[in-house]
Amino acid sequence: MRARTLLPAALTAALLTLTACGSGGGSAPADDEGTSPSKPSSPAQSPTDSYGGGSGSLDVKAPAALNFAATTVDGKPFDAKTLAGKPTVLWFWAPWCPTCKGQAAETAKVAANQHGKANVVGVAGLDTNTAMRAFVSGTGTGSFPHLSDEKGEVWKRFKITQQSYYVILDQTGMTVYEGVLPGGKGLAEKVAALTG
């Protein structure tokens, strides 16, 4: 009986997400500089770094939003607390999304250029882990970690309702930007503003 109740809700959520792919806009209105304000209801969040699961400072207390664990697409455990202390880019994507594929090269470039200064983590959802691994391999984005969020737990934690979406956190864990950034345009500048 429970499965019958959950199936329509899951299908509705999937359809809403599908219609968002390639929409080109974020859910929060942009200010005059094109950045989206923080959601007041968003939990405090913190930063990411390199593939080893993050290289935030061990002396920095992780904000509540980073108090979660996940598994990467290649099956490794990932503790989000390791992201604390540095700016973090969370890139929410789906393997079949053409907008996400278009963001891949710029996201990988930012991850490489900001290595050691900021964290970049992909959060894959809305498909199987096999498809997620194929996307990472096909887009050349394997230099930074990607979480396999098949159950949508991380997406729910950050209140994400569409793929090809970025959430950028400053070093204190506050959300400073969220939106789509077609082709990843503007991502480098937003992260550079946080790292100096």
C-alpha positions as a LaTeX table, in Angstrom:
\begin{tabular}{lrrr}
\hline
Residue & $x$ (\AA) & $y$ (\AA) & $z$ (\AA) \\
\hline
Met1 & 0.00 & 0.00 & 0.00 \\
Arg2 & 2.82 & 2.42 & 0.83 \\
Ala3 & 4.45 & 1.84 & $-2.58$ \\
Arg4 & 1.18 & 2.85 & $-4.29$ \\
Thr5 & 1.18 & 6.09 & $-2.30$ \\
Leu6 & 4.83 & 6.93 & $-2.97$ \\
Leu7 & 4.83 & 6.14 & $-6.71$ \\
Pro8 & 2.56 & 9.03 & $-7.80$ \\
Ala9 & 4.57 & 11.47 & $-5.67$ \\
Ala10 & 7.85 & 10.22 & $-7.12$ \\
Leu11 & 6.53 & 10.47 & $-10.68$ \\
Thr12 & 5.27 & 13.99 & $-10.10$ \\
Ala13 & 8.66 & 15.05 & $-8.72$ \\
Ala14 & 10.45 & 13.46 & $-11.69$ \\
Leu15 & 8.18 & 15.23 & $-14.19$ \\
Leu16 & 8.73 & 18.58 & $-12.50$ \\
Thr17 & 12.46 & 18.00 & $-12.63$ \\
Leu18 & 12.39 & 17.00 & $-16.29$ \\
Thr19 & 10.63 & 20.20 & $-17.25$ \\
Ala20 & 13.36 & 22.19 & $-15.50$ \\
Cys21 & 16.27 & 20.80 & $-17.54$ \\
Gly22 & 17.55 & 23.48 & $-19.84$ \\
Ser23 & 15.22 & 26.15 & $-18.50$ \\
Gly24 & 18.24 & 28.43 & $-18.09$ \\
Gly25 & 17.11 & 30.04 & $-14.87$ \\
Gly26 & 17.52 & 29.60 & $-11.17$ \\
Ser27 & 14.66 & 29.49 & $-8.70$ \\
Ala28 & 15.73 & 32.59 & $-6.81$ \\
Pro29 & 15.46 & 36.03 & $-8.39$ \\
Ala30 & 18.74 & 37.64 & $-9.40$ \\
Asp31 & 19.89 & 40.99 & $-8.07$ \\
Asp32 & 21.52 & 43.70 & $-10.21$ \\
Glu33 & 24.79 & 41.77 & $-10.38$ \\
Gly34 & 23.13 & 38.51 & $-11.48$ \\
Thr35 & 23.56 & 36.70 & $-8.20$ \\
Ser36 & 20.75 & 35.02 & $-6.38$ \\
Pro37 & 20.17 & 35.88 & $-2.74$ \\
Ser38 & 20.36 & 33.20 & $-0.10$ \\
Lys39 & 17.18 & 31.38 & 0.73 \\
Pro40 & 16.23 & 32.31 & 4.28 \\
Ser41 & 15.13 & 28.73 & 4.91 \\
Ser42 & 18.36 & 27.20 & 3.58 \\
Pro43 & 20.49 & 25.58 & 6.25 \\
Ala44 & 23.92 & 27.02 & 6.92 \\
Gln45 & 26.39 & 25.21 & 4.72 \\
Ser46 & 30.15 & 24.98 & 4.17 \\
Pro47 & 32.96 & 24.36 & 1.62 \\
Thr48 & 34.69 & 21.61 & $-0.57$ \\
Asp49 & 38.12 & 20.93 & $-2.20$ \\
Ser50 & 39.69 & 17.93 & $-3.89$ \\
Tyr51 & 38.77 & 14.39 & $-4.79$ \\
Gly52 & 40.00 & 12.91 & $-1.53$ \\
Gly53 & 36.61 & 13.75 & $-0.07$ \\
Gly54 & 37.35 & 17.38 & 0.57 \\
Ser55 & 40.26 & 19.08 & 2.21 \\
Gly56 & 38.68 & 21.50 & 4.60 \\
Ser57 & 40.54 & 22.27 & 7.79 \\
Leu58 & 40.18 & 19.71 & 10.56 \\
Asp59 & 40.19 & 22.62 & 13.04 \\
Val60 & 37.05 & 24.15 & 11.50 \\
Lys61 & 33.71 & 23.02 & 12.89 \\
Ala62 & 31.41 & 21.89 & 10.09 \\
Pro63 & 28.07 & 23.69 & 9.82 \\
Ala64 & 24.90 & 21.66 & 10.32 \\
Ala65 & 24.23 & 21.46 & 6.57 \\
Leu66 & 27.47 & 19.52 & 6.08 \\
Asn67 & 26.60 & 17.01 & 8.75 \\
Phe68 & 25.89 & 14.23 & 6.28 \\
Ala69 & 27.62 & 11.32 & 4.62 \\
Ala70 & 27.15 & 9.92 & 1.14 \\
Thr71 & 28.80 & 7.60 & $-1.36$ \\
Thr72 & 30.62 & 8.72 & $-4.48$ \\
Val73 & 29.70 & 7.38 & $-7.90$ \\
Asp74 & 32.77 & 5.12 & $-7.69$ \\
Gly75 & 31.60 & 3.64 & $-4.38$ \\
Lys76 & 33.84 & 5.52 & $-1.94$ \\
Pro77 & 32.47 & 6.90 & 1.34 \\
Phe78 & 32.19 & 10.69 & 1.46 \\
Asp79 & 31.93 & 12.73 & 4.66 \\
Ala80 & 30.68 & 16.26 & 3.93 \\
Lys81 & 32.21 & 17.54 & 7.17 \\
Thr82 & 35.59 & 17.42 & 5.40 \\
Leu83 & 34.38 & 20.33 & 3.25 \\
Ala84 & 34.25 & 22.80 & 6.14 \\
Gly85 & 36.46 & 25.88 & 6.08 \\
Lys86 & 36.66 & 26.60 & 2.34 \\
Pro87 & 34.22 & 27.91 & $-0.28$ \\
Thr88 & 32.27 & 25.08 & $-1.87$ \\
Val89 & 30.49 & 24.55 & $-5.16$ \\
Leu90 & 27.78 & 21.88 & $-5.13$ \\
Trp91 & 26.77 & 21.05 & $-8.71$ \\
Phe92 & 23.47 & 19.15 & $-8.89$ \\
Trp93 & 23.21 & 17.25 & $-12.17$ \\
Ala94 & 21.49 & 14.33 & $-13.90$ \\
Pro95 & 23.20 & 12.02 & $-16.44$ \\
Trp96 & 20.63 & 12.53 & $-19.21$ \\
Cys97 & 20.48 & 16.34 & $-18.90$ \\
Pro98 & 21.99 & 18.23 & $-21.89$ \\
Thr99 & 22.28 & 21.44 & $-19.85$ \\
Cys100 & 24.32 & 19.56 & $-17.25$ \\
Lys101 & 26.58 & 18.16 & $-19.96$ \\
Gly102 & 27.10 & 21.71 & $-21.21$ \\
Gln103 & 28.22 & 22.80 & $-17.73$ \\
Ala104 & 30.72 & 19.96 & $-17.31$ \\
Ala105 & 33.82 & 21.47 & $-18.96$ \\
Glu106 & 33.58 & 24.81 & $-17.14$ \\
Thr107 & 32.88 & 23.10 & $-13.81$ \\
Ala108 & 35.94 & 20.85 & $-14.25$ \\
Lys109 & 38.05 & 23.89 & $-15.18$ \\
Val110 & 36.96 & 25.75 & $-12.03$ \\
Ala111 & 37.69 & 22.65 & $-9.91$ \\
Ala112 & 41.22 & 22.46 & $-11.37$ \\
Asn113 & 41.93 & 26.19 & $-11.11$ \\
Gln114 & 40.63 & 26.45 & $-7.54$ \\
His115 & 42.20 & 23.22 & $-6.27$ \\
Gly116 & 43.33 & 23.76 & $-2.69$ \\
Lys117 & 41.37 & 27.02 & $-2.39$ \\
Ala118 & 37.78 & 25.86 & $-2.89$ \\
Asn119 & 35.88 & 22.59 & $-3.05$ \\
Val120 & 33.84 & 21.41 & $-6.03$ \\
Val121 & 31.49 & 18.45 & $-5.61$ \\
Gly122 & 29.03 & 17.05 & $-8.13$ \\
Val123 & 25.77 & 15.68 & $-6.74$ \\
Ala124 & 24.28 & 13.30 & $-9.29$ \\
Gly125 & 20.65 & 12.25 & $-9.12$ \\
Leu126 & 17.56 & 11.20 & $-11.04$ \\
Asp127 & 19.14 & 8.07 & $-12.56$ \\
Thr128 & 21.19 & 4.97 & $-11.79$ \\
Asn129 & 24.74 & 4.93 & $-10.52$ \\
Thr130 & 25.83 & 3.23 & $-13.76$ \\
Ala131 & 24.53 & 6.19 & $-15.78$ \\
Met132 & 26.19 & 8.60 & $-13.35$ \\
Arg133 & 29.58 & 6.92 & $-13.76$ \\
Ala134 & 29.19 & 7.01 & $-17.55$ \\
Phe135 & 28.43 & 10.76 & $-17.41$ \\
Val136 & 31.54 & 11.47 & $-15.31$ \\
Ser137 & 33.69 & 9.40 & $-17.68$ \\
Gly138 & 32.16 & 10.88 & $-20.83$ \\
Thr139 & 32.44 & 14.49 & $-19.67$ \\
Gly140 & 35.95 & 14.25 & $-18.23$ \\
Thr141 & 34.84 & 15.48 & $-14.82$ \\
Gly142 & 36.48 & 12.74 & $-12.76$ \\
Ser143 & 39.05 & 15.07 & $-11.19$ \\
Phe144 & 36.61 & 16.07 & $-8.43$ \\
Pro145 & 34.16 & 13.98 & $-6.39$ \\
His146 & 30.63 & 13.20 & $-7.51$ \\
Leu147 & 28.07 & 11.86 & $-5.07$ \\
Ser148 & 25.65 & 9.16 & $-6.16$ \\
Asp149 & 22.38 & 10.53 & $-4.80$ \\
Glu150 & 19.99 & 7.95 & $-6.27$ \\
Lys151 & 17.57 & 8.39 & $-3.36$ \\
Gly152 & 17.69 & 12.18 & $-3.54$ \\
Glu153 & 18.78 & 12.65 & 0.07 \\
Val154 & 21.37 & 15.36 & $-0.63$ \\
Trp155 & 19.05 & 17.07 & $-3.13$ \\
Lys156 & 16.36 & 17.22 & $-0.43$ \\
Arg157 & 18.82 & 18.49 & 2.15 \\
Phe158 & 19.59 & 21.51 & $-0.06$ \\
Lys159 & 15.98 & 21.84 & $-1.32$ \\
Ile160 & 16.97 & 21.25 & $-4.94$ \\
Thr161 & 14.05 & 20.79 & $-7.33$ \\
Gln162 & 15.87 & 20.82 & $-10.68$ \\
Gln163 & 19.10 & 19.54 & $-12.17$ \\
Ser164 & 21.89 & 21.61 & $-13.75$ \\
Tyr165 & 21.83 & 23.69 & $-10.58$ \\
Tyr166 & 24.68 & 25.21 & $-8.60$ \\
Val167 & 24.76 & 26.04 & $-4.91$ \\
Ile168 & 27.82 & 28.07 & $-3.91$ \\
Leu169 & 28.76 & 28.35 & $-0.24$ \\
Asp170 & 31.30 & 30.70 & 1.29 \\
Gln171 & 33.94 & 29.53 & 3.77 \\
Thr172 & 31.49 & 29.95 & 6.67 \\
Gly173 & 28.92 & 27.73 & 4.97 \\
Met174 & 26.48 & 30.45 & 3.97 \\
Thr175 & 24.77 & 30.15 & 0.59 \\
Val176 & 26.00 & 33.04 & $-1.55$ \\
Tyr177 & 24.60 & 31.92 & $-4.92$ \\
Glu178 & 22.22 & 29.36 & $-6.35$ \\
Gly179 & 21.04 & 28.98 & $-9.92$ \\
Val180 & 21.62 & 27.30 & $-13.27$ \\
Leu181 & 24.55 & 29.16 & $-14.97$ \\
Pro182 & 24.12 & 27.82 & $-18.55$ \\
Gly183 & 27.40 & 26.39 & $-19.78$ \\
Gly184 & 28.87 & 27.17 & $-16.36$ \\
Lys185 & 29.29 & 30.80 & $-17.47$ \\
Gly186 & 30.06 & 32.98 & $-14.47$ \\
Leu187 & 31.03 & 30.12 & $-12.15$ \\
Ala188 & 34.75 & 30.95 & $-12.24$ \\
Glu189 & 34.13 & 34.58 & $-11.31$ \\
Lys190 & 31.78 & 33.69 & $-8.46$ \\
Val191 & 34.26 & 31.26 & $-6.92$ \\
Ala192 & 37.25 & 33.58 & $-7.49$ \\
Ala193 & 35.41 & 36.31 & $-5.58$ \\
Leu194 & 35.34 & 33.99 & $-2.56$ \\
Thr195 & 38.93 & 32.77 & $-2.78$ \\
Gly196 & 40.61 & 36.09 & $-3.59$ \\
\hline
\end{tabular}
